[in-house]
Amino acid sequence: MSRTVKNYLDGEWVESGASDAFAVHDPATGELLANCPDSTREDVDAAVKSAKAAFDEWRSTPVLVRAQYMHHFKVMVEDNFEKVSQIVVREHGKTMDEARGEVRRGVESIDFAMSVPVLMRSDGLEDISSGIDETTVRQPAGVFAAITPFNFPFMVPLWFLPTAITCGNTFILKPSPQTPLATEYLFEMLDELDLPEGVVNLVNGGAPSATALMEHPDVTGVSFVGSSPVAKIIYETCTRNGKRVQAQGGAKNYIAVMPDADIEASVKNILGAAYGCAGQRCLAAAVAVGVGDAYDQLKDELAKQVAALKVGYGLDETTQMGTVISDAAVNRIESMIGQSEGEGAEVVVDGRDFQVDGYENGSWVGPTLIADVQRNTVMATEEVFGPVLSLMQADDFEDAVDIINQSRYGNAASIFTSNGKHAREFKYSVNAGNIGVNIGVAAPSASFPFGGQKDSFFGDLHGQGMDSIEFYTERKIVIERWV
């Protein structure tokens, strides 16, 4: 009988009071790995009470001491790097290289948190008026929570947790019930740090526990990463309950390829952007726009390279693309491919009904390439979140920009070109929060905010960078005169 994942409250591993649980499977083998409890409002309330009780002592802990915990935490993650990567592969289905990349980006976020003692420093002016000095002070704001997605189960929690607690707040994490094992191991490492009880808390579960966090009066702010429809609900619920919120939603990321680009080199970049993590990431390349004469060359080169990708179990080091997260995802993705075909697009490389020898129970969708996609069709407008790349044709640079800006999403967009003028105009004109120039995946480092515009982001302050310092602190203005 498989085990049930526990919650982590007040420095202890505890059973949830839930009667229901989610089955956690290895999506490549179908093996049942564990069960994830669908935690109750009572579980959430206990976590919030723990975090609230720990806040006063933790906020008064010197910031340099708080940062030292992050130094030790980083060493732990580095020491367990391969083990964490293997857990990510088994519960998510991505390749080992992709899992290692995820863990490495998580370490970058811990690195960033070490800089909090510098970034929290205040400013001020003497003699703002005669004998009066005025300064600003950054203070921790309270109890924060994060609701994180299945696709980066180790990295995304680290966008939030290290910075939040190093700023002096206490924290509650609710991971996706589809991938709770990497975060479980993350908390096993945090437990070894001997943080004061209640500083970090883990509540597993689905929508009820997420809603309880958003509605709890003692939660100051909530961070979310997921689909746009859910991000909008998160934003509306949190703001209605008077909370800070950063809700990062879905995407439809476009890549424009100009006739002056190196097509073969561009395709290698696009391939990783489109099919990395089986397309299950918010920065995945979804549509490649061939501009003018570049379209036919792009189509031919992509067809050749996509068909050659090796799909298999992620623990096999030779695998280039793994599974999608579940059979439900397979059905949804294959349905969208069929709908696109019905709208007149050409399925150049078809990943439907895909099988991998020895892993017949896996949730497989092969790398798929769809050409002649037209505006306002499903593959031009809707997020697939799977290994599907669409091809569209633009008459010229201005037409390509117009195609990109018609999307209701604005997470990322890239251009491949050797023309500096086009690169500058692209950066200037395209309405997306993360822009790549000859870069397939425009992923900001941890010291920069993770941009998102339009329906890809709801809120005012993004995750990462100085935005996160603003989000996790309250600025107090001090005006004083001594006579």
Short mmCIF file of N, CA, C and O in Angstrom, two decimals, residues 151 226-229 249-253 279-284 286 332-333 336 378-386 408-409 411 456:
data_model
loop_
_atom_site.label_atom_id
_atom_site.label_comp_id
_atom_site.label_asym_id
_atom_site.label_seq_id
_atom_site.Cartn_x
_atom_site.Cartn_y
_atom_site.Cartn_z
N ASN A 151 4.44 21.89 -12.96
CA ASN A 151 5.45 21.75 -14.01
C ASN A 151 6.88 22.04 -13.56
O ASN A 151 7.83 21.56 -14.16
N GLY A 226 0.32 29.47 -12.53
CA GLY A 226 -0.55 28.46 -13.11
C GLY A 226 -1.23 28.98 -14.36
O GLY A 226 -0.72 29.87 -15.03
N SER A 227 -2.39 28.45 -14.66
CA SER A 227 -3.12 28.84 -15.86
C SER A 227 -3.76 30.21 -15.67
O SER A 227 -4.01 30.65 -14.55
N SER A 228 -4.06 30.88 -16.78
CA SER A 228 -4.65 32.22 -16.71
C SER A 228 -6.06 32.23 -16.09
O SER A 228 -6.36 33.12 -15.28
N PRO A 229 -6.94 31.29 -16.45
CA PRO A 229 -8.26 31.32 -15.80
C PRO A 229 -8.17 31.20 -14.28
O PRO A 229 -8.89 31.90 -13.55
N GLY A 249 0.01 33.84 -14.88
CA GLY A 249 -0.87 32.95 -15.60
C GLY A 249 -0.20 32.25 -16.77
O GLY A 249 1.01 32.06 -16.82
N GLY A 250 -1.03 31.87 -17.74
CA GLY A 250 -0.57 31.08 -18.87
C GLY A 250 0.08 31.91 -19.96
O GLY A 250 0.38 33.10 -19.78
N ALA A 251 0.28 31.29 -21.12
CA ALA A 251 1.05 31.95 -22.16
C ALA A 251 0.73 31.38 -23.54
O ALA A 251 0.22 30.26 -23.67
N LYS A 252 1.03 32.16 -24.53
CA LYS A 252 1.09 31.71 -25.91
C LYS A 252 2.28 32.44 -26.51
O LYS A 252 2.15 33.56 -27.03
N ASN A 253 3.45 31.85 -26.36
CA ASN A 253 4.69 32.55 -26.68
C ASN A 253 5.06 32.39 -28.16
O ASN A 253 5.13 31.27 -28.67
N GLY A 279 6.95 20.76 -23.51
CA GLY A 279 6.13 21.95 -23.75
C GLY A 279 5.34 22.41 -22.55
O GLY A 279 4.53 23.33 -22.65
N GLN A 280 5.58 21.80 -21.38
CA GLN A 280 4.79 22.11 -20.19
C GLN A 280 5.48 23.19 -19.34
O GLN A 280 5.90 22.94 -18.21
N ARG A 281 5.63 24.35 -19.91
CA ARG A 281 6.20 25.47 -19.16
C ARG A 281 5.66 26.77 -19.72
O ARG A 281 5.33 26.87 -20.91
N CYS A 282 5.61 27.77 -18.86
CA CYS A 282 4.99 29.03 -19.26
C CYS A 282 5.86 29.82 -20.23
O CYS A 282 5.39 30.80 -20.81
N LEU A 283 7.11 29.41 -20.42
CA LEU A 283 7.97 30.07 -21.40
C LEU A 283 8.17 29.20 -22.64
O LEU A 283 9.06 29.48 -23.45
N ALA A 284 7.37 28.18 -22.82
CA ALA A 284 7.50 27.31 -23.99
C ALA A 284 7.19 28.08 -25.27
O ALA A 284 6.27 28.90 -25.32
N ALA A 286 5.40 28.43 -28.46
CA ALA A 286 4.15 27.84 -28.93
C ALA A 286 3.94 28.04 -30.42
O ALA A 286 3.37 27.18 -31.10
N ARG A 332 -6.43 15.94 -23.77
CA ARG A 332 -6.67 17.36 -24.08
C ARG A 332 -5.79 17.83 -25.24
O ARG A 332 -6.26 18.49 -26.16
N ILE A 333 -4.51 17.46 -25.21
CA ILE A 333 -3.58 17.90 -26.25
C ILE A 333 -3.94 17.28 -27.59
O ILE A 333 -3.96 17.96 -28.62
N MET A 336 -6.85 19.01 -29.17
CA MET A 336 -6.51 20.30 -29.77
C MET A 336 -5.80 20.13 -31.11
O MET A 336 -6.02 20.90 -32.04
N VAL A 378 -7.40 27.68 -33.07
CA VAL A 378 -7.06 27.19 -31.74
C VAL A 378 -5.55 27.22 -31.50
O VAL A 378 -5.09 27.61 -30.42
N MET A 379 -4.76 26.83 -32.50
CA MET A 379 -3.32 26.76 -32.30
C MET A 379 -2.65 28.13 -32.31
O MET A 379 -1.49 28.27 -31.93
N ALA A 380 -3.36 29.14 -32.75
CA ALA A 380 -2.83 30.50 -32.72
C ALA A 380 -3.22 31.25 -31.47
O ALA A 380 -2.58 32.25 -31.12
N THR A 381 -4.25 30.77 -30.77
CA THR A 381 -4.80 31.57 -29.68
C THR A 381 -4.80 30.89 -28.32
O THR A 381 -4.74 31.57 -27.29
N GLU A 382 -4.89 29.55 -28.28
CA GLU A 382 -5.08 28.86 -27.00
C GLU A 382 -3.78 28.19 -26.52
O GLU A 382 -3.03 27.64 -27.32
N GLU A 383 -3.57 28.22 -25.21
CA GLU A 383 -2.40 27.56 -24.64
C GLU A 383 -2.60 26.05 -24.70
O GLU A 383 -3.60 25.52 -24.24
N VAL A 384 -1.62 25.35 -25.27
CA VAL A 384 -1.69 23.89 -25.39
C VAL A 384 -1.07 23.22 -24.16
O VAL A 384 -1.58 22.23 -23.65
N PHE A 385 0.05 23.74 -23.68
CA PHE A 385 0.80 23.16 -22.57
C PHE A 385 1.15 21.71 -22.87
O PHE A 385 0.91 20.79 -22.08
N GLY A 386 1.76 21.54 -24.01
CA GLY A 386 2.20 20.22 -24.45
C GLY A 386 3.20 20.39 -25.57
O GLY A 386 3.47 21.50 -26.04
N ARG A 408 -3.91 37.49 -26.64
CA ARG A 408 -4.34 38.04 -25.36
C ARG A 408 -3.32 37.76 -24.26
O ARG A 408 -3.41 38.31 -23.16
N TYR A 409 -2.36 36.89 -24.57
CA TYR A 409 -1.29 36.61 -23.61
C TYR A 409 -0.10 37.53 -23.86
O TYR A 409 0.07 38.05 -24.96
N ASN A 411 3.31 36.75 -22.07
CA ASN A 411 4.36 36.26 -21.18
C ASN A 411 5.74 36.47 -21.80
O ASN A 411 6.60 37.11 -21.20
N SER A 456 -1.38 37.13 -19.05
CA SER A 456 -0.35 36.27 -18.47
C SER A 456 0.03 36.67 -17.05
O SER A 456 0.79 35.96 -16.40
#
